[in-house]
Amino acid sequence: MDLESIRSEVKRRNQEHLFTFWDELNAEQQAQLLEDIARIDLDTLERLIPTHVKSSPATAVGSVPEPADAWPARPKPSQETKYAEALALGQKLIAEGKVATMVVAGGQGTRLGFDRPKGEFAISPVMNKPLFRLFAEAVLATGERYGRPTPWYVMTGPTTDQPTREYFAKQDYFGLPPEDVFFFCQGVMPAVDHAGRILLDQKHRVALSPNGHGGCLLALSTSGALDDMRRRGIEVVSYFQVDNPLASPVDPLFMGLHALTEAQMSAIAVPKADDLERVGNFARVDGRLCVIEYTYLPDELAHARNPDGSRRFDDGSIAVHAFSRTFLESLTCGEGSIALPWHRAVKKVPFVDIGSARRIVPEQPNAVKLELFVFDALPVADRAMLLRQDRGECFSPVKNAEGVDSPATARRDMSRRAANWLESCGVNVPRASDGEPDGVFEISPRLALDADQLKGRLTELPTIRAGDRLYLG
Ligand code: UTP
């Protein structure tokens, strides 16, 4: 489109203020502004302004939610054969190259306050390995274990895309074949004020932010990642988020149960830390498995108890999923593809005030951001599977700089898990009076992806003294 058409299109949408400073901009800045505007889905934005900006969409959960049915972390005796079958099937699918893994790393990581992509954050308790390295080693080790490389799809965001690609290149892809790592960048949405006017971050830059982890669904299709998966014969896609160092990029039991139950989409649940923990809650609504965000779960349900005193809604989401590739295609490709619901968040977003031309850093939330959530695809699936796992085995997110869900708690939990694995192999791990391991422990994914593998790999049991820092690699 030429400049005049873009301007009149923007004007037609009542967003002509975006061109207020046009005449002050140099040619490069003008090009940048046009590029930003071109990235905006103006149709979708216009549709959402009355429902999601000027008012809030209904957040009440439709019918009364029921707790979700789930496969237990440890099978009951009657389920042991099924679990063994699922594990064998998962291993077979991985060995046949039918499983891919996907990490979403397009978020802004504002709470952590780290100025590089979150995946570069050094997290492991002894060696300080960054998140990307840990996951890359796990993907590499999976390939070695099953004799076939697992392709890895890495979703970046507009600000993390270039740095992430450069980082992987600088690290020689951590030893992975570069042709098995596929980067794709998610879409954006502009922040708008409460009247629905798009905010300028600078005179020549729109205040754009990534469109939520649910943006991965469309981006998989538009980037060609789904085509690549089809070409490779991928049947199951494992999904995890970059901020959980305990996440397993490819869990054979989970992949196998997903396939054995012929699920289209699956999820992992862990017991919640407390009634109001800021995680999604699995529930069954109108017979469909879904995730109710903590902000949407009514308090009386969050505090509800079973007759034995246990929490009624205790299945917290750790944002680990499995998708059948054909389900991803039905969600994102062509006629009849499903539009996920948009969510609004009111946030503080710096902006250029049109009247005074000054950039303002607000002290109060001033803008609406619009996002898609990946778990909204769950109720779309006719067949969905939920597997419970031990929290200490698979979940310790890095969200905040300090306190809960911080680097300190993630390092503690990585060290705790390593200590548990060592003990399960018969190693004597000293413990302090509060029961915590006395020392700091780290096991490289290259050595073992789980406690069982560690058993086979430990030719000699290490002797550990209180306070030791032990790395097994
Ligand atoms: P969060 O919702 O915790 O957001 O993302 P964040 O961007 O990491 O951190 P804050 O909220 O700004 O502090 C959970 C996961 O989803 C990914 C993130 O990279 C993280 O792995 N994500 C989030 C995306 O890939 N894209 C998004 O638009 C949002």
Coordinates of C-alpha atoms and ligand atoms in Angstrom, one line a residue:
M1 CA 0.0 0.0 0.0
D2 CA 1.2 3.5 -0.7
L3 CA 1.4 6.1 2.1
E4 CA -1.8 7.8 1.2
S5 CA -3.8 4.6 1.3
I6 CA -2.2 3.6 4.6
R7 CA -3.1 7.0 6.1
S8 CA -6.6 6.9 4.9
E9 CA -7.1 3.4 6.2
V10 CA -5.7 4.4 9.6
K11 CA -8.0 7.5 9.5
R12 CA -11.0 5.3 8.7
R13 CA -10.3 3.4 11.9
N14 CA -10.1 6.6 14.0
Q15 CA -6.4 6.1 14.5
E16 CA -5.0 9.1 12.5
H17 CA -3.2 10.4 15.5
L18 CA -0.5 7.8 14.7
F19 CA 0.7 10.3 12.0
T20 CA 0.8 13.4 14.3
F21 CA 4.6 13.6 14.3
W22 CA 5.0 12.4 10.7
D23 CA 6.6 15.6 9.4
E24 CA 9.2 15.7 12.2
L25 CA 10.4 12.2 11.4
N26 CA 13.4 11.4 9.2
A27 CA 13.0 8.9 6.3
E28 CA 14.2 6.0 8.4
Q29 CA 11.8 6.8 11.2
Q30 CA 8.9 7.2 8.8
A31 CA 9.7 3.7 7.4
Q32 CA 9.8 2.3 10.9
L33 CA 6.4 3.8 11.8
L34 CA 4.9 2.3 8.6
E35 CA 6.4 -1.0 9.4
D36 CA 4.9 -1.0 12.9
I37 CA 1.5 0.0 11.5
A38 CA 1.7 -2.8 8.9
R39 CA 2.1 -5.4 11.7
I40 CA -1.3 -4.4 13.3
D41 CA -4.3 -6.5 12.6
L42 CA -6.6 -3.4 12.4
D43 CA -9.7 -5.5 11.7
T44 CA -9.3 -7.5 14.8
L45 CA -8.5 -4.5 16.9
E46 CA -11.5 -2.6 15.6
R47 CA -13.7 -5.6 16.5
L48 CA -12.3 -5.8 20.0
I49 CA -12.5 -2.1 21.0
P50 CA -16.2 -2.1 22.0
T51 CA -16.1 -5.5 23.7
H52 CA -12.6 -5.7 25.3
V53 CA -11.4 -2.1 25.6
K54 CA -14.4 0.2 26.2
S55 CA -16.0 -2.6 28.3
S56 CA -14.8 -5.9 29.6
P57 CA -15.9 -9.2 28.1
A58 CA -17.9 -11.4 30.5
T59 CA -15.4 -13.4 32.6
A60 CA -18.0 -15.4 34.5
V61 CA -17.4 -19.1 33.8
G62 CA -20.6 -20.3 32.0
S63 CA -21.9 -23.5 33.6
V64 CA -20.9 -24.6 37.0
P65 CA -17.3 -26.0 36.7
E66 CA -16.6 -29.5 38.0
P67 CA -13.2 -30.8 39.0
A68 CA -11.4 -32.4 36.0
D69 CA -10.8 -36.1 35.6
A70 CA -7.1 -36.8 35.4
W71 CA -4.6 -39.7 35.1
P72 CA -2.7 -39.9 38.4
A73 CA 1.0 -39.2 38.8
R74 CA 1.4 -42.9 39.9
P75 CA -0.8 -45.5 38.3
K76 CA -3.2 -47.5 40.5
P77 CA -2.6 -51.2 40.2
S78 CA -5.4 -51.5 37.7
Q79 CA -3.7 -48.8 35.5
E80 CA -0.1 -50.2 35.6
T81 CA -0.4 -52.0 32.3
K82 CA -1.9 -49.0 30.6
Y83 CA 1.0 -46.8 31.8
A84 CA 3.6 -49.3 30.7
E85 CA 1.9 -49.4 27.3
A86 CA 1.8 -45.6 27.1
L87 CA 5.4 -45.3 28.0
A88 CA 6.4 -47.8 25.4
L89 CA 4.2 -46.0 22.8
G90 CA 5.7 -42.6 23.7
Q91 CA 9.3 -44.0 23.4
K92 CA 8.4 -45.6 20.0
L93 CA 6.9 -42.3 18.6
I94 CA 10.0 -40.4 19.7
A95 CA 12.3 -43.0 18.2
E96 CA 10.4 -42.9 14.9
G97 CA 10.8 -39.1 14.7
K98 CA 7.1 -38.5 15.1
V99 CA 7.4 -36.1 18.1
A100 CA 8.5 -32.5 18.0
T101 CA 9.0 -30.1 20.9
M102 CA 8.0 -26.4 21.0
V103 CA 9.0 -23.7 23.5
V104 CA 7.3 -20.4 23.7
A105 CA 9.8 -17.6 24.5
G106 CA 8.1 -14.6 23.1
G107 CA 7.1 -12.9 26.3
Q108 CA 8.5 -9.7 27.6
G109 CA 9.6 -11.0 31.0
T110 CA 8.8 -7.6 32.6
R111 CA 8.5 -9.0 36.2
L112 CA 11.9 -10.6 36.1
G113 CA 13.4 -7.4 34.8
F114 CA 16.2 -9.0 32.7
D115 CA 17.1 -7.1 29.6
R116 CA 17.9 -10.1 27.4
P117 CA 15.5 -12.8 26.2
K118 CA 14.4 -14.8 29.3
G119 CA 15.9 -18.0 27.8
E120 CA 19.4 -16.5 28.3
F121 CA 18.8 -16.2 32.0
A122 CA 21.4 -18.2 34.0
I123 CA 19.5 -20.5 36.2
S124 CA 21.1 -23.8 37.0
P125 CA 22.2 -24.0 40.7
V126 CA 25.8 -25.1 40.3
M127 CA 26.9 -24.4 36.7
N128 CA 24.7 -21.3 36.1
K129 CA 23.5 -22.7 32.8
P130 CA 21.0 -20.5 31.0
L131 CA 17.4 -21.8 30.4
F132 CA 18.0 -22.2 26.7
R133 CA 21.1 -24.3 27.3
L134 CA 19.3 -26.6 29.8
F135 CA 16.5 -27.2 27.3
A136 CA 18.9 -27.7 24.4
E137 CA 20.8 -30.3 26.4
A138 CA 17.5 -32.1 27.2
V139 CA 16.6 -32.1 23.5
L140 CA 20.0 -33.4 22.6
A141 CA 19.9 -36.0 25.2
T142 CA 16.5 -37.1 24.1
G143 CA 17.9 -37.6 20.6
E144 CA 20.8 -39.7 22.0
R145 CA 18.5 -41.7 24.2
Y146 CA 16.1 -42.7 21.4
G147 CA 18.5 -42.6 18.5
R148 CA 16.7 -39.9 16.5
P149 CA 16.9 -36.1 16.8
T150 CA 13.8 -34.4 18.0
P151 CA 13.0 -31.1 16.0
W152 CA 12.7 -28.1 18.2
Y153 CA 10.4 -25.2 17.4
V154 CA 11.3 -22.0 19.2
M155 CA 8.7 -19.2 19.3
T156 CA 10.2 -15.8 19.8
G157 CA 8.5 -12.4 20.0
P158 CA 9.2 -9.1 18.2
T159 CA 11.8 -8.0 20.7
T160 CA 13.3 -11.4 21.4
D161 CA 13.5 -12.8 17.8
Q162 CA 16.8 -11.3 16.6
P163 CA 18.7 -11.7 19.9
T164 CA 17.5 -15.3 20.3
R165 CA 18.6 -16.3 16.8
E166 CA 22.0 -14.6 17.4
Y167 CA 22.4 -16.3 20.8
F168 CA 21.8 -19.8 19.4
A169 CA 24.2 -19.1 16.5
K170 CA 26.9 -17.8 19.0
Q171 CA 26.4 -20.9 21.1
D172 CA 26.7 -23.2 18.0
Y173 CA 23.1 -24.3 18.7
F174 CA 24.4 -25.9 21.9
G175 CA 25.5 -28.9 19.7
L176 CA 22.1 -29.4 18.1
P177 CA 21.9 -29.7 14.3
P178 CA 20.8 -26.2 13.2
E179 CA 18.4 -27.7 10.7
D180 CA 16.5 -29.2 13.6
V181 CA 15.9 -25.9 15.3
F182 CA 13.1 -23.8 13.8
F183 CA 12.6 -20.2 15.0
F184 CA 9.3 -18.5 14.4
C185 CA 8.1 -15.1 15.6
Q186 CA 4.7 -14.5 17.1
G187 CA 2.3 -11.7 16.2
V188 CA 1.8 -8.4 18.0
M189 CA -1.1 -6.3 19.3
P190 CA -0.8 -2.6 20.1
A191 CA -1.6 -1.2 23.5
V192 CA -4.6 1.1 23.4
D193 CA -5.9 3.7 25.8
H194 CA -9.4 3.3 27.3
A195 CA -10.9 5.1 24.3
G196 CA -9.4 2.5 22.0
R197 CA -6.7 4.8 20.6
I198 CA -3.5 3.0 19.7
L199 CA -0.6 4.3 21.9
L200 CA 2.7 5.5 20.4
D201 CA 5.7 4.4 22.4
Q202 CA 7.9 7.0 20.6
K203 CA 6.9 9.4 17.9
H204 CA 7.9 6.8 15.3
R205 CA 7.1 3.6 17.2
V206 CA 3.8 2.1 18.0
A207 CA 3.5 0.6 21.5
L208 CA 3.4 -3.0 20.3
S209 CA 3.5 -6.1 22.5
P210 CA 3.4 -9.8 21.8
N211 CA -0.2 -11.2 21.4
G212 CA 0.1 -13.8 24.2
H213 CA 1.3 -17.4 24.3
G214 CA -1.9 -18.3 22.4
G215 CA -0.4 -16.4 19.5
C216 CA 1.8 -19.5 18.9
L217 CA -1.2 -21.2 17.2
L218 CA -1.5 -18.7 14.4
A219 CA 2.2 -18.1 14.2
L220 CA 2.9 -21.9 13.7
S221 CA 0.8 -21.7 10.6
T222 CA 1.9 -18.4 9.1
S223 CA 5.6 -19.0 9.7
G224 CA 5.6 -22.4 7.9
A225 CA 6.4 -24.3 11.0
L226 CA 3.3 -26.5 10.7
D227 CA 4.2 -27.2 7.1
D228 CA 7.7 -28.2 8.2
M229 CA 6.2 -30.5 10.8
R230 CA 4.0 -32.1 8.2
R231 CA 7.0 -32.6 5.9
R232 CA 8.9 -34.3 8.7
G233 CA 6.0 -36.6 9.6
I234 CA 5.5 -35.1 13.1
E235 CA 2.3 -36.4 14.7
V236 CA 2.6 -35.1 18.3
V237 CA 3.9 -31.7 19.4
S238 CA 5.1 -31.2 23.0
Y239 CA 4.6 -27.6 24.3
F240 CA 6.4 -25.9 27.2
Q241 CA 7.3 -22.4 28.3
V242 CA 10.8 -21.0 28.5
D243 CA 10.5 -19.9 32.1
N244 CA 10.1 -23.3 33.8
P245 CA 13.6 -25.0 34.1
L246 CA 12.0 -28.2 35.4
A247 CA 9.9 -28.6 32.3
S248 CA 10.7 -31.7 30.3
P249 CA 10.8 -30.8 26.6
V250 CA 9.8 -34.4 25.6
D251 CA 8.2 -36.6 28.3
P252 CA 7.7 -40.1 26.8
L253 CA 4.9 -41.1 29.2
F254 CA 3.0 -37.9 28.6
M255 CA 3.4 -38.2 24.8
G256 CA 2.4 -41.9 25.0
L257 CA -0.7 -41.3 27.1
H258 CA -1.7 -38.5 24.8
A259 CA -1.4 -40.8 21.8
L260 CA -2.9 -43.9 23.5
T261 CA -6.1 -42.0 24.5
E262 CA -6.3 -40.5 21.0
A263 CA -6.4 -37.0 22.6
Q264 CA -6.2 -33.9 20.3
M265 CA -4.7 -31.8 23.1
S266 CA -3.4 -32.8 26.5
A267 CA -2.1 -31.1 29.6
I268 CA -0.1 -31.7 32.8
A269 CA -1.5 -30.7 36.2
V270 CA 0.2 -30.4 39.6
P271 CA -1.3 -29.9 43.1
K272 CA -1.7 -26.2 43.8
A273 CA 0.5 -24.5 46.4
D274 CA -2.4 -22.7 47.9
D275 CA -6.1 -21.9 47.1
L276 CA -5.3 -18.7 45.4
E277 CA -2.1 -19.6 43.6
R278 CA -1.6 -17.6 40.4
V279 CA -1.9 -20.5 38.1
G280 CA -4.7 -21.7 35.8
N281 CA -7.2 -24.2 37.3
F282 CA -8.2 -27.3 35.4
A283 CA -11.9 -27.9 35.4
R284 CA -14.6 -29.6 33.4
V285 CA -17.2 -27.2 32.0
D286 CA -20.1 -28.5 29.9
G287 CA -18.3 -31.8 29.7
R288 CA -15.1 -30.2 28.3
L289 CA -11.7 -30.0 29.9
C290 CA -10.6 -26.4 30.3
V291 CA -8.4 -24.0 32.2
I292 CA -9.9 -21.3 34.3
E293 CA -7.4 -18.5 34.9
Y294 CA -6.9 -17.7 38.6
T295 CA -8.4 -14.3 38.0
Y296 CA -11.6 -15.9 36.7
L297 CA -12.1 -18.6 39.3
P298 CA -14.7 -17.4 41.8
D299 CA -13.3 -17.3 45.4
E300 CA -15.9 -19.8 46.8
L301 CA -14.7 -22.3 44.2
A302 CA -11.0 -21.6 44.9
H303 CA -11.6 -22.3 48.6
A304 CA -14.0 -25.2 48.1
R305 CA -13.2 -28.5 49.9
N306 CA -14.0 -32.1 49.3
P307 CA -15.6 -34.1 52.2
D308 CA -12.1 -35.3 53.2
G309 CA -10.8 -31.7 53.5
S310 CA -8.7 -31.8 50.3
R311 CA -9.0 -28.9 47.9
R312 CA -11.8 -29.4 45.3
F313 CA -10.0 -27.5 42.5
D314 CA -6.5 -28.6 43.1
D315 CA -5.2 -29.3 39.5
G316 CA -3.0 -26.3 38.7
S317 CA -1.8 -25.8 35.2
I318 CA 2.0 -25.7 34.5
A319 CA 1.5 -24.8 30.9
V320 CA 2.8 -28.0 29.5
H321 CA 0.7 -29.5 26.7
A322 CA 0.7 -32.0 23.9
F323 CA -1.0 -31.3 20.6
S324 CA -1.8 -33.6 17.8
R325 CA -0.5 -32.0 14.6
T326 CA -3.8 -32.4 12.9
F327 CA -5.5 -30.6 15.7
L328 CA -3.1 -27.7 15.4
E329 CA -3.9 -27.6 11.7
S330 CA -7.7 -27.6 12.3
L331 CA -7.2 -24.7 14.8
T332 CA -5.2 -22.5 12.5
C333 CA -5.5 -23.3 8.9
G334 CA -8.1 -22.3 6.3
E335 CA -11.8 -22.0 6.4
G336 CA -13.5 -23.0 9.6
S337 CA -10.3 -22.5 11.7
I338 CA -11.2 -21.6 15.3
A339 CA -10.7 -18.2 16.7
L340 CA -9.6 -18.3 20.4
P341 CA -11.1 -15.7 22.7
W342 CA -9.1 -12.5 23.5
H343 CA -8.3 -11.5 27.0
R344 CA -7.7 -7.9 28.2
A345 CA -5.2 -6.8 30.8
V346 CA -5.0 -3.3 32.1
K347 CA -1.3 -2.3 32.4
K348 CA 1.1 0.7 32.7
V349 CA 2.4 1.4 29.2
P350 CA 4.7 4.4 28.5
F351 CA 3.4 6.6 25.7
V352 CA 3.9 9.8 23.8
D353 CA 1.2 12.3 24.8
I354 CA -0.3 13.6 21.5
G355 CA -1.1 17.0 22.8
S356 CA 2.2 17.9 24.6
A357 CA 4.5 15.6 22.5
R358 CA 6.0 14.4 25.7
R359 CA 6.8 10.8 26.5
I360 CA 5.0 9.8 29.7
V361 CA 5.8 6.9 32.0
P362 CA 2.5 6.4 33.9
E363 CA 2.4 5.6 37.5
Q364 CA -1.1 4.1 37.2
P365 CA -2.3 1.5 34.7
N366 CA -3.4 3.5 31.6
A367 CA -3.7 1.0 28.8
V368 CA -5.4 -2.1 27.7
K369 CA -3.3 -5.0 26.3
L370 CA -4.9 -7.8 24.4
E371 CA -3.7 -11.4 24.5
L372 CA -4.5 -14.9 23.5
F373 CA -4.0 -17.9 25.9
V374 CA -2.9 -21.2 24.5
F375 CA -5.0 -23.2 27.0
D376 CA -8.2 -21.8 25.4
A377 CA -7.7 -24.4 22.7
L378 CA -8.3 -27.2 25.3
P379 CA -12.2 -27.0 25.3
V380 CA -12.1 -26.9 21.5
A381 CA -10.7 -30.4 21.6
D382 CA -13.3 -33.2 21.4
R383 CA -10.8 -35.5 23.1
A384 CA -8.5 -34.0 25.8
M385 CA -6.3 -35.8 28.3
L386 CA -5.0 -34.5 31.7
L387 CA -2.1 -36.2 33.5
R388 CA -1.1 -35.3 37.1
Q389 CA 2.6 -35.1 38.0
D390 CA 4.6 -34.4 41.2
R391 CA 5.2 -30.7 41.4
G392 CA 8.8 -31.1 42.5
E393 CA 9.5 -33.1 39.3
C394 CA 8.2 -30.6 36.8
F395 CA 7.3 -27.1 37.9
S396 CA 9.2 -24.1 39.3
P397 CA 8.7 -21.1 37.1
V398 CA 10.9 -18.0 37.0
K399 CA 8.5 -15.1 37.0
N400 CA 9.7 -12.6 39.6
A401 CA 13.1 -11.1 40.4
E402 CA 12.6 -12.1 44.1
G403 CA 10.3 -14.0 46.4
V404 CA 7.9 -16.6 45.0
D405 CA 8.5 -18.0 41.6
S406 CA 11.9 -16.4 41.3
P407 CA 15.4 -17.5 40.3
A408 CA 16.1 -18.4 44.0
T409 CA 13.1 -20.7 44.3
A410 CA 13.8 -22.3 40.9
R411 CA 17.5 -23.0 41.8
R412 CA 16.3 -24.5 45.2
D413 CA 13.8 -26.7 43.4
M414 CA 16.3 -27.9 40.8
S415 CA 18.7 -28.8 43.6
R416 CA 15.9 -30.5 45.5
R417 CA 15.0 -32.6 42.5
A418 CA 18.6 -33.6 41.9
A419 CA 18.9 -34.6 45.5
N420 CA 15.7 -36.8 45.3
W421 CA 17.0 -38.5 42.1
L422 CA 20.3 -39.2 43.8
E423 CA 18.6 -40.7 46.8
S424 CA 16.4 -42.8 44.6
C425 CA 19.7 -44.3 43.2
G426 CA 20.8 -45.1 46.7
V427 CA 23.2 -42.1 47.2
N428 CA 23.3 -40.8 50.7
V429 CA 22.4 -37.1 50.6
P430 CA 23.0 -35.2 53.8
R431 CA 19.9 -33.3 54.9
A432 CA 19.6 -30.3 57.3
S433 CA 17.3 -30.4 60.4
D434 CA 14.4 -28.9 58.3
G435 CA 14.7 -31.8 55.8
E436 CA 16.2 -29.8 53.0
P437 CA 19.2 -31.3 51.2
D438 CA 22.4 -29.9 52.8
G439 CA 24.3 -28.8 49.7
V440 CA 23.6 -27.7 46.2
F441 CA 23.1 -30.4 43.5
E442 CA 22.8 -30.3 39.7
I443 CA 22.4 -33.1 37.2
S444 CA 23.0 -32.4 33.6
P445 CA 20.2 -33.4 31.2
R446 CA 23.1 -34.9 29.1
L447 CA 23.7 -37.4 32.0
A448 CA 20.1 -38.2 32.9
L449 CA 16.7 -37.0 31.9
D450 CA 15.0 -38.7 34.8
A451 CA 15.7 -40.7 38.0
D452 CA 15.5 -44.0 36.1
Q453 CA 18.1 -43.0 33.6
L454 CA 20.3 -41.8 36.4
K455 CA 20.2 -45.2 38.0
G456 CA 21.6 -46.8 34.9
R457 CA 24.2 -44.1 34.4
L458 CA 25.7 -43.9 38.0
T459 CA 28.5 -46.5 37.7
E460 CA 29.8 -45.4 41.1
L461 CA 27.8 -43.8 43.9
P462 CA 29.3 -40.4 44.8
T463 CA 30.1 -39.7 48.5
I464 CA 28.5 -36.4 49.5
R465 CA 29.5 -34.3 52.5
A466 CA 27.2 -31.7 54.1
G467 CA 27.5 -28.3 52.2
D468 CA 28.9 -29.9 49.0
R469 CA 28.2 -28.3 45.6
L470 CA 27.9 -31.3 43.3
Y471 CA 27.6 -31.2 39.5
L472 CA 27.1 -34.5 37.7
G473 CA 27.5 -34.1 34.0
Ligands
UTP1 P1 4.1 -14.9 31.1 O1 2.6 -14.8 31.0 O2 4.6 -15.3 32.5 O3 4.8 -13.6 30.6 O4 4.6 -16.0 30.0 P2 6.3 -13.1 30.5 O5 6.4 -12.3 29.3 O6 7.3 -14.3 30.5 O7 6.6 -12.3 31.8 P3 5.9 -10.9 32.3 O8 4.4 -11.3 32.5 O9 6.1 -9.9 31.3 O10 6.6 -10.7 33.6 C1 4.6 -17.3 30.2 C2 5.4 -17.9 29.1 O11 4.7 -17.6 27.9 C3 5.6 -17.0 27.0 C4 6.7 -16.4 27.8 O12 7.9 -16.2 27.0 C5 6.8 -17.5 28.9 O13 7.5 -18.6 28.4 N1 4.9 -15.9 26.3 C6 4.1 -15.0 26.9 C7 5.0 -15.8 24.9 O14 5.7 -16.6 24.3 N2 4.3 -14.8 24.2 C8 3.5 -13.9 24.9 O15 3.0 -13.1 24.2 C9 3.4 -14.0 26.3

